[in-house]
Coordinates of C-alpha atoms and ligand atoms in Angstrom, one line a residue:
M196 CA 151.2 210.3 216.9
S197 CA 148.4 207.9 215.4
Q198 CA 144.9 208.7 214.9
N199 CA 142.6 206.6 217.0
K200 CA 139.3 205.3 216.4
P201 CA 136.7 208.0 216.1
C202 CA 134.2 209.0 218.6
P203 CA 131.1 206.5 218.8
G204 CA 129.2 209.4 220.7
G205 CA 129.5 210.6 224.3
P206 CA 132.9 211.5 226.2
G207 CA 135.4 208.9 226.9
H208 CA 137.1 208.4 230.3
V209 CA 140.3 209.4 231.7
Y210 CA 142.1 207.0 234.2
L211 CA 144.5 209.0 236.6
V212 CA 146.8 206.0 237.3
G213 CA 149.7 205.6 239.7
A214 CA 152.4 203.9 237.9
G215 CA 154.0 202.8 241.2
P216 CA 157.7 203.8 242.0
G217 CA 159.6 202.0 239.1
D218 CA 159.6 198.2 239.7
P219 CA 157.0 197.5 237.3
G220 CA 155.5 194.8 239.3
L221 CA 154.2 197.3 241.7
I222 CA 151.4 198.9 239.7
T223 CA 148.0 198.0 241.1
V224 CA 145.4 195.4 239.7
R225 CA 143.4 198.0 238.6
G226 CA 146.0 200.0 237.1
K227 CA 146.9 197.3 235.2
Q228 CA 143.2 196.9 233.8
A229 CA 142.9 200.3 233.0
L230 CA 146.2 200.2 230.7
Q231 CA 144.9 196.9 228.9
K232 CA 141.7 198.5 227.8
S233 CA 143.3 202.0 227.0
D234 CA 143.1 203.8 223.6
V235 CA 145.7 206.3 224.7
V236 CA 148.4 206.4 227.3
L237 CA 150.2 209.7 228.6
Y238 CA 153.3 209.0 230.6
D239 CA 156.3 210.7 231.8
H240 CA 160.0 209.3 232.3
L241 CA 159.1 207.6 235.6
A242 CA 157.0 205.0 234.1
N243 CA 158.7 201.6 233.2
P244 CA 158.4 200.7 229.5
E245 CA 157.2 197.2 230.7
L246 CA 154.1 199.1 231.8
L247 CA 153.6 200.6 228.4
A248 CA 153.7 197.0 226.9
L249 CA 150.4 196.3 229.0
A250 CA 148.6 198.8 226.7
P251 CA 147.0 197.1 223.4
D252 CA 149.4 197.3 220.4
R253 CA 147.1 199.9 218.7
A254 CA 147.1 202.5 221.7
E255 CA 148.5 205.9 221.2
R256 CA 151.5 206.3 223.8
I257 CA 152.5 209.9 224.2
D258 CA 155.5 210.7 226.1
V259 CA 154.9 213.9 227.9
G260 CA 158.2 214.2 229.7
K261 CA 160.6 213.6 226.9
E262 CA 163.9 214.2 227.4
R263 CA 165.8 212.6 224.4
G264 CA 165.5 215.1 221.6
H265 CA 162.1 216.5 222.3
P266 CA 160.8 219.2 224.7
K267 CA 158.7 218.2 227.7
L268 CA 155.0 219.1 227.0
S269 CA 153.8 221.9 229.6
Q270 CA 151.0 221.0 232.0
S271 CA 148.4 222.8 230.1
E272 CA 149.4 221.0 226.8
I273 CA 148.9 217.8 228.9
E274 CA 145.6 218.7 230.0
N275 CA 144.4 219.7 226.6
I276 CA 145.5 216.2 225.1
L277 CA 143.6 214.6 228.0
I278 CA 140.5 216.4 227.3
E279 CA 140.7 216.4 223.3
R280 CA 141.1 212.6 223.4
A281 CA 138.6 212.0 226.0
S282 CA 136.1 214.2 224.0
R283 CA 136.6 211.8 221.2
G284 CA 135.3 209.0 223.1
L285 CA 138.6 207.4 223.9
T286 CA 139.7 205.7 227.1
V287 CA 142.6 207.6 228.2
V288 CA 145.2 206.5 230.9
R289 CA 147.3 209.2 232.4
L290 CA 150.1 207.1 233.9
K291 CA 152.0 209.0 236.8
G292 CA 154.9 207.8 238.8
G293 CA 154.3 206.5 242.3
D294 CA 150.9 207.9 243.4
P295 CA 149.0 210.5 241.3
F296 CA 148.3 212.9 244.2
V297 CA 151.8 212.8 245.7
F298 CA 153.4 215.9 244.2
G299 CA 152.4 214.5 240.9
R300 CA 150.0 217.3 239.8
G301 CA 147.2 214.7 239.6
G302 CA 145.0 216.9 241.6
E303 CA 145.3 219.9 239.0
E304 CA 144.3 217.3 236.3
G305 CA 141.4 215.9 238.0
L306 CA 140.0 219.4 238.5
T307 CA 140.4 220.4 235.0
L308 CA 138.8 217.3 233.8
Q309 CA 135.9 217.8 236.3
K310 CA 135.4 221.3 234.7
A311 CA 135.3 219.9 231.2
G312 CA 132.7 217.3 232.1
I313 CA 134.9 214.6 231.4
P314 CA 134.4 211.5 233.5
F315 CA 137.3 210.2 235.3
T316 CA 138.6 207.4 237.7
V317 CA 141.5 207.8 240.3
I318 CA 143.6 204.6 240.6
P319 CA 146.0 205.3 243.4
G320 CA 149.6 204.1 243.3
V321 CA 152.5 202.7 245.3
T322 CA 154.2 205.9 246.2
S323 CA 158.1 206.2 246.1
V324 CA 157.5 208.0 249.5
T325 CA 157.5 204.6 251.2
A326 CA 158.6 202.1 248.5
A327 CA 162.0 203.6 247.7
P328 CA 163.1 203.5 251.2
A329 CA 161.6 200.0 251.7
Y330 CA 163.7 198.9 248.8
A331 CA 166.7 200.3 250.4
G332 CA 165.7 198.4 253.6
I333 CA 164.3 201.3 255.4
P334 CA 160.9 201.0 257.1
V335 CA 159.7 204.8 257.1
S336 CA 158.1 204.3 260.4
H337 CA 159.1 201.9 263.5
R338 CA 157.6 202.1 266.9
D339 CA 160.6 202.8 268.5
T340 CA 161.6 205.9 266.5
N341 CA 158.7 207.8 265.0
S342 CA 155.1 208.9 265.5
R343 CA 155.1 210.9 262.4
I344 CA 156.1 210.9 258.7
V345 CA 156.5 214.3 257.3
I346 CA 156.6 214.2 253.3
M347 CA 157.9 217.4 251.7
T348 CA 159.4 218.7 248.6
G349 CA 162.8 220.2 248.4
H350 CA 161.7 222.7 245.7
D351 CA 160.8 225.2 248.4
D352 CA 163.9 227.4 249.0
P353 CA 165.3 226.2 252.3
E354 CA 166.1 230.2 253.1
S355 CA 162.2 230.9 252.8
L356 CA 161.3 228.4 255.8
D357 CA 160.1 230.3 258.6
P358 CA 161.2 229.4 262.1
A359 CA 157.9 227.8 262.9
T360 CA 158.2 225.4 260.2
L361 CA 161.7 224.8 260.8
D362 CA 160.8 224.1 264.7
A363 CA 158.3 221.5 263.2
L364 CA 160.8 219.8 260.9
T365 CA 163.5 219.4 263.6
L366 CA 161.1 217.6 266.1
G367 CA 162.7 214.5 267.5
N368 CA 160.3 211.5 266.9
Q369 CA 159.6 211.9 263.4
T370 CA 160.9 210.8 259.7
L371 CA 161.3 213.3 257.1
V372 CA 160.8 212.1 253.4
I373 CA 162.0 214.8 251.0
L374 CA 161.2 214.5 247.5
M375 CA 163.0 216.4 244.7
G376 CA 165.4 217.6 247.2
V377 CA 168.9 216.7 245.7
E378 CA 169.6 220.2 244.7
Y379 CA 168.5 222.0 247.9
F380 CA 169.7 219.4 250.3
R381 CA 172.9 221.1 251.2
K382 CA 171.3 224.4 252.2
L383 CA 168.4 222.4 253.8
S384 CA 170.9 220.1 256.1
R385 CA 172.5 223.6 257.1
K386 CA 169.3 225.1 258.3
L387 CA 168.2 221.8 260.0
L388 CA 171.7 221.6 261.9
S389 CA 171.5 225.3 262.8
H390 CA 168.1 224.7 264.2
K391 CA 169.5 222.2 266.6
M392 CA 168.6 219.0 264.8
P393 CA 171.4 216.6 266.0
P394 CA 174.3 216.2 263.5
D395 CA 174.3 212.5 263.9
T396 CA 170.8 212.0 262.9
P397 CA 170.8 209.3 260.2
V398 CA 170.2 210.2 256.4
M399 CA 169.8 208.0 253.4
M400 CA 169.2 209.1 249.8
V401 CA 167.6 206.7 247.4
R402 CA 168.1 207.2 243.5
W403 CA 165.7 205.4 241.3
G404 CA 164.4 203.4 244.1
T405 CA 163.0 200.1 243.3
T406 CA 164.5 199.8 239.9
A407 CA 167.8 197.9 238.6
S408 CA 169.2 201.7 238.7
Q409 CA 168.8 201.9 242.6
D410 CA 171.6 203.6 243.9
T411 CA 172.0 204.8 247.6
R412 CA 174.0 207.5 249.9
E413 CA 174.4 206.9 253.4
G414 CA 175.5 209.1 256.2
T415 CA 174.1 211.5 258.9
L416 CA 173.1 215.0 258.7
G417 CA 176.4 216.3 259.8
T418 CA 178.4 213.9 257.0
M419 CA 176.1 214.0 254.2
E420 CA 177.2 217.2 252.5
E421 CA 180.9 215.9 252.4
I422 CA 179.6 212.3 250.9
L423 CA 177.6 214.4 248.4
S424 CA 180.4 216.2 247.3
S425 CA 182.7 213.4 246.6
H426 CA 180.0 211.2 245.4
P427 CA 177.1 213.3 243.9
I428 CA 173.7 211.9 243.2
R429 CA 171.2 212.9 240.7
P430 CA 167.5 213.0 240.5
P431 CA 165.2 211.4 240.6
S432 CA 166.2 210.9 244.3
L433 CA 164.6 211.1 247.6
I434 CA 165.9 211.7 251.1
V435 CA 164.9 210.1 254.2
V436 CA 166.0 211.9 257.5
G437 CA 165.4 210.3 260.8
K438 CA 166.2 207.5 263.0
V439 CA 164.8 204.9 260.9
A440 CA 167.6 205.4 258.3
G441 CA 170.0 204.3 261.0
N442 CA 171.8 201.0 260.7
Q443 CA 170.1 199.1 263.5
Y444 CA 166.9 199.4 261.7
R445 CA 168.0 198.4 258.4
L446 CA 166.0 195.4 256.7
N447 CA 168.4 193.4 254.4
W448 CA 165.6 191.7 252.5
Q449 CA 167.5 192.5 249.2
N450 CA 170.0 189.6 250.1
N451 CA 167.1 187.3 249.4
R452 CA 166.9 188.6 245.8
P453 CA 170.3 187.8 244.4
L454 CA 169.2 189.5 241.0
F455 CA 168.3 192.8 242.4
R456 CA 169.8 195.9 240.5
K457 CA 170.4 193.8 237.5
R458 CA 168.9 194.7 234.5
I459 CA 168.4 192.0 231.8
L460 CA 167.1 192.1 228.3
L461 CA 165.5 189.1 227.0
T462 CA 165.3 188.8 223.1
R463 CA 162.8 186.0 222.4
E464 CA 159.8 186.4 220.4
T465 CA 156.7 187.6 222.6
G466 CA 155.0 184.9 224.7
T467 CA 157.9 182.5 224.7
Q468 CA 159.9 183.6 227.6
D469 CA 157.4 183.8 230.4
G470 CA 158.8 181.1 232.7
L471 CA 162.3 182.5 232.5
S472 CA 161.1 186.1 232.9
E473 CA 159.1 185.1 235.9
A474 CA 162.0 183.3 237.5
L475 CA 164.5 186.4 237.0
T476 CA 161.9 188.7 238.4
S477 CA 161.2 186.9 241.3
A478 CA 165.1 186.7 242.0
G479 CA 164.9 190.5 241.8
A480 CA 165.9 191.3 238.2
E481 CA 164.5 194.0 236.3
V482 CA 163.5 192.3 233.0
I483 CA 163.1 194.1 229.5
H484 CA 161.5 192.4 226.8
C485 CA 162.8 193.3 223.3
P486 CA 161.7 190.6 220.8
T487 CA 164.3 190.6 218.1
I488 CA 162.4 188.1 216.0
E489 CA 158.9 187.9 214.8
I490 CA 157.8 184.5 213.5
L491 CA 155.4 184.6 210.4
P492 CA 154.0 182.0 208.0
P493 CA 156.3 181.5 205.0
D494 CA 155.5 183.5 201.9
N495 CA 154.9 180.6 200.1
L496 CA 153.1 177.6 201.5
S497 CA 153.2 175.4 198.6
E498 CA 156.5 173.7 199.9
V499 CA 155.0 172.7 203.2
D500 CA 151.6 171.6 201.3
K501 CA 153.6 169.3 198.8
A502 CA 155.3 167.7 201.8
L503 CA 152.2 167.1 203.7
E504 CA 150.7 165.2 200.6
S505 CA 153.6 162.8 200.3
L506 CA 154.5 162.2 204.3
H507 CA 154.1 158.4 203.8
E508 CA 157.4 158.5 201.6
Y509 CA 159.5 159.9 204.5
G510 CA 161.4 157.7 206.9
W511 CA 162.3 160.6 209.4
I512 CA 160.9 164.0 209.7
V513 CA 163.5 166.2 211.4
F514 CA 162.2 169.4 213.4
L515 CA 164.9 171.7 214.4
S516 CA 162.9 174.3 216.4
P517 CA 159.5 174.6 218.2
N518 CA 158.2 177.0 215.7
G519 CA 158.9 174.6 212.9
V520 CA 156.6 171.9 214.9
R521 CA 154.0 174.6 215.5
H522 CA 153.7 176.1 212.1
F523 CA 154.0 172.4 210.4
M524 CA 151.1 171.3 212.9
R525 CA 149.1 174.0 212.2
R526 CA 149.4 173.7 208.5
L527 CA 148.5 169.9 209.0
R528 CA 145.3 171.0 210.9
D529 CA 144.4 173.6 208.3
A530 CA 144.4 170.7 205.8
G531 CA 142.1 168.8 207.9
R532 CA 144.3 166.4 209.2
D533 CA 145.8 165.3 212.5
I534 CA 148.7 163.3 214.2
R535 CA 147.4 160.2 212.5
A536 CA 149.0 161.5 209.3
L537 CA 152.4 161.0 210.9
A538 CA 151.7 157.4 212.1
S539 CA 154.4 155.9 209.5
N540 CA 157.2 158.5 210.2
R541 CA 159.8 158.4 212.6
I542 CA 160.0 161.8 214.5
F543 CA 163.2 163.4 215.3
V544 CA 163.5 166.8 217.4
M545 CA 166.7 169.1 218.2
G546 CA 166.7 170.3 221.8
P547 CA 164.4 170.1 224.9
A548 CA 162.0 173.0 223.5
T549 CA 161.4 171.4 220.3
H550 CA 160.7 168.1 222.3
K551 CA 158.2 169.7 224.3
A552 CA 156.5 171.5 221.5
M553 CA 156.0 168.1 219.8
S554 CA 154.8 166.5 222.9
E555 CA 152.2 169.1 223.3
F556 CA 150.7 167.7 220.2
G557 CA 150.7 164.3 221.7
V558 CA 153.6 163.0 219.8
I559 CA 156.5 161.5 221.6
P560 CA 159.7 161.9 219.3
D561 CA 161.8 159.0 218.5
G562 CA 164.9 160.5 218.2
Q563 CA 167.0 163.8 219.7
P564 CA 170.5 164.5 219.7
L565 CA 172.7 164.1 222.5
E566 CA 173.9 167.7 222.2
S567 CA 171.6 170.4 220.6
H568 CA 173.5 171.6 217.6
G569 CA 174.1 170.9 214.1
N570 CA 176.7 168.2 214.8
G571 CA 174.7 166.6 217.4
V572 CA 171.9 165.9 214.9
L573 CA 174.5 164.7 212.4
E574 CA 176.1 162.4 215.1
F575 CA 172.7 161.0 215.8
F576 CA 172.0 160.1 212.2
H577 CA 175.5 158.7 211.7
S578 CA 174.3 155.8 213.8
Q579 CA 171.0 155.2 211.9
S580 CA 171.0 153.7 208.4
V581 CA 170.0 156.4 206.4
Q582 CA 171.4 155.5 203.0
N583 CA 169.0 156.2 200.4
R584 CA 166.3 156.9 203.0
K585 CA 164.1 160.1 202.5
I586 CA 164.3 162.7 205.3
L587 CA 162.0 165.8 205.7
L588 CA 163.6 168.9 207.3
I589 CA 161.4 171.2 208.8
R590 CA 163.0 174.6 209.6
G591 CA 162.6 178.4 209.3
D592 CA 163.9 180.5 206.3
R593 CA 167.3 181.3 208.0
G594 CA 168.9 178.2 208.5
D595 CA 172.5 177.2 207.0
G596 CA 173.6 174.2 205.1
L597 CA 175.2 172.2 207.9
I598 CA 172.4 169.8 208.6
P599 CA 171.0 169.2 205.1
D600 CA 174.6 168.8 203.7
G601 CA 175.7 166.7 206.4
L602 CA 172.6 164.3 206.0
L603 CA 173.1 164.3 202.2
S604 CA 176.7 163.3 202.8
L605 CA 175.3 160.1 204.8
G606 CA 173.6 159.2 201.7
A607 CA 170.0 160.5 202.7
R608 CA 167.6 162.0 200.3
V609 CA 166.7 165.3 201.9
T610 CA 163.7 167.5 201.2
T611 CA 164.0 170.7 203.0
V612 CA 160.8 172.9 204.0
R613 CA 160.9 176.2 205.2
C614 CA 157.8 176.4 207.5
Y615 CA 158.1 179.9 208.9
S616 CA 160.1 183.0 208.4
N617 CA 161.9 185.1 210.7
R618 CA 161.4 188.7 210.5
I619 CA 162.9 191.8 212.5
P620 CA 160.0 193.2 214.2
C621 CA 159.2 196.9 214.1
L622 CA 159.7 198.0 217.9
P623 CA 157.5 200.4 219.1
E624 CA 159.2 204.0 219.6
Y625 CA 158.7 203.8 223.4
L626 CA 160.6 200.7 223.6
R627 CA 163.3 201.6 221.1
D628 CA 164.1 204.7 222.9
R629 CA 164.4 203.3 226.2
I630 CA 166.6 200.1 225.0
A631 CA 168.9 202.5 223.0
M632 CA 169.4 204.5 226.2
H633 CA 170.3 201.4 228.4
L634 CA 172.6 200.3 225.8
E635 CA 174.1 203.5 225.5
E636 CA 174.5 203.9 229.2
R637 CA 175.6 200.3 229.3
S638 CA 173.0 200.1 232.2
L639 CA 171.9 196.6 231.0
D640 CA 173.8 193.7 233.0
L641 CA 172.9 190.8 230.5
L642 CA 171.5 190.2 227.0
V643 CA 170.1 186.9 226.4
F644 CA 170.2 185.3 223.0
Y645 CA 168.3 182.5 221.8
S646 CA 170.0 182.2 218.3
P647 CA 172.3 183.7 216.1
S648 CA 169.4 185.5 214.2
S649 CA 168.2 187.1 217.6
Y650 CA 171.8 188.6 218.0
E651 CA 172.1 189.8 214.5
N652 CA 168.6 191.3 214.6
L653 CA 169.5 193.2 217.8
L654 CA 172.4 194.7 215.9
S655 CA 170.2 195.7 213.1
L656 CA 167.7 197.2 215.4
F657 CA 170.4 199.3 217.1
P658 CA 173.2 199.9 214.6
E659 CA 174.5 202.9 216.6
Q660 CA 174.8 201.0 219.7
A661 CA 176.3 198.1 218.0
D662 CA 179.6 198.4 220.1
D663 CA 177.6 198.6 223.3
I664 CA 175.9 195.4 222.3
R665 CA 179.4 193.7 221.8
H666 CA 180.7 194.8 225.3
I667 CA 177.6 194.1 227.4
P668 CA 177.9 190.5 228.8
S669 CA 175.6 188.0 227.0
L670 CA 174.3 184.5 227.4
A671 CA 173.9 182.5 224.3
I672 CA 171.4 179.5 224.4
G673 CA 174.1 176.9 223.0
P674 CA 177.4 176.6 221.2
T675 CA 176.0 177.7 217.7
T676 CA 174.8 181.0 219.1
Q677 CA 177.8 181.4 221.2
A678 CA 180.2 180.9 218.1
A679 CA 178.0 183.6 216.2
L680 CA 178.5 186.2 218.9
L681 CA 182.2 185.5 219.5
K682 CA 182.8 185.8 215.8
D683 CA 181.2 189.2 215.8
G684 CA 183.4 190.3 218.6
A685 CA 181.0 190.0 221.7
T686 CA 183.5 190.3 224.5
T687 CA 181.7 188.4 227.2
V688 CA 179.4 185.1 226.3
I689 CA 178.2 182.8 228.9
V690 CA 176.3 179.5 227.8
P691 CA 174.1 177.2 230.1
G692 CA 175.0 173.5 230.2
E693 CA 171.8 172.9 228.3
P694 CA 169.3 174.8 226.4
T695 CA 166.5 174.7 229.0
E696 CA 164.8 177.4 231.1
S697 CA 166.1 176.1 234.3
A698 CA 169.8 175.8 233.1
V699 CA 169.4 179.3 231.8
E700 CA 168.4 180.6 235.1
E701 CA 171.0 178.6 237.0
T702 CA 173.6 180.0 234.7
I703 CA 172.4 183.6 235.1
L704 CA 172.3 183.1 239.0
N705 CA 175.9 181.8 238.9
H706 CA 177.1 184.7 236.6
F707 CA 176.0 187.2 239.1
S708 CA 176.8 185.4 242.4
Ligands
LIG44 N1 154.0 210.9 242.4 C1 155.3 210.4 242.8 C2 156.3 211.5 243.2 C3 156.5 212.4 242.1 S1 157.5 213.8 242.5 C4 155.4 209.4 243.9 O1 154.3 209.2 244.5 O2 156.2 208.7 244.0 C5 159.1 213.3 241.6 C6 160.0 213.1 242.9 O3 159.6 211.6 243.5 C7 161.4 212.7 242.4 O4 162.1 213.7 242.0 C8 162.1 212.0 243.4 O5 162.2 212.9 244.5 C9 160.9 211.0 243.9 N2 160.9 209.9 243.2 C10 159.9 209.3 242.5 N3 160.3 208.1 242.0 C11 161.3 207.8 242.7 C12 162.3 206.5 242.8 N4 161.9 205.5 242.1 N5 163.2 206.6 243.5 C13 163.5 207.8 244.4 N6 162.8 208.8 244.3 C14 161.8 208.8 243.6

């Protein structure tokens, strides 16, 4: 655990925040704002890692419900951490699955803070009680079926339920929503049946509702025991008992979200995949961002500076990636110059994304390949007379010799400038743990790679899961990336017709249709 900034005087503040039921889009606006300004986040296993990414990088993230390798923290340990961090003047978010006060021990934490004189704010959340059934197509109330919703935990031993409680639970016009009830359901259903609840009362169990792992079991009070013995279900699951769980009330709205229950890993660097991520999310997918490449300025700027001083000598400047464009143009600006410095050059860009990056600087490229790969570039220059012409090649520090060697063999004089470097980023622990788990469980449905190095870096980040990575279907942005994956032994690789966001989206939709 890192040490945060010291107390500037006075206690800090604790936010008891409902994280929502699992789909990260179901956090509230206020919950998101609290995370964005937090110094410390205490979370448990129901919180989605995409929510943890909302906190500043420097924030301390404490997993209080850790299952992989570490023991869970006790309730009093959690409360002590809340008080200790807040007393240091820090802004602390206690992120709790669903709503903090629906069987979430938020009440206890609030009272403890109150006694300790720590100011706190409650930010309610979307509870799984209504959201998990809703994502499974069940409205927890319907005018025709129920005028009450009873929310209970299954933790109380059903044997200890007294007759008056059983009378109340078996009333007709209500919906029972049972949390933490998987273990006791068999006993409870027998109790309800023996107390004259009709055996044809519909029952639905929802596990990991609203997430890509959502799973359901459907039956009646009379059949559920048998269904569960052949198809068991594990926590976290909730159980809906009542007419609303019946087929005639089912809302099949998930049919409009073709990617629901698909979990997709995007490996592009932070901030460059927002459009795709949004499109996939609105089609129902759960998107996990795992940047496997970090783009930094090159270790040595003298190469690029030297090229900038002699730009007029080059017939063509060839940009192979959007990062090349951005880093080159940034250095030009740092030298106090602008696009007029490129007035005498012809500009070539590889691929639509590089074209877009150049256009954003107000420069309309003079050339681009028919196909966005190394051979496409060479085909283009084959049709130009580049004999003895000087070409400036702008790229990162990773590229191979295909393009420079090919241009040389066409008689051109090539200067290669490495304008940026690719590094493997250091993933935060919470993200690393979660992704390792999904890889091992193979609970990712697709991995998306934008370059051979985005793939190689994922393997370096998760060496123990290399075999899983090869077996999960992948999308490669183009033929070069596809070839790298296949050479390494990736089993299923899909490729969009062209390397654009919309083509990637379409290819993913087709893949899952
Ligand atoms: N405060 C939470 C509930 C905490 S109790 C809320 O408002 O949702 C934990 C129990 O909630 C789990 O054992 C399970 O019964 C239920 N639960 C929480 N999230 C769930 C989900 N996504 N799908 C199904 N059940 C869930």
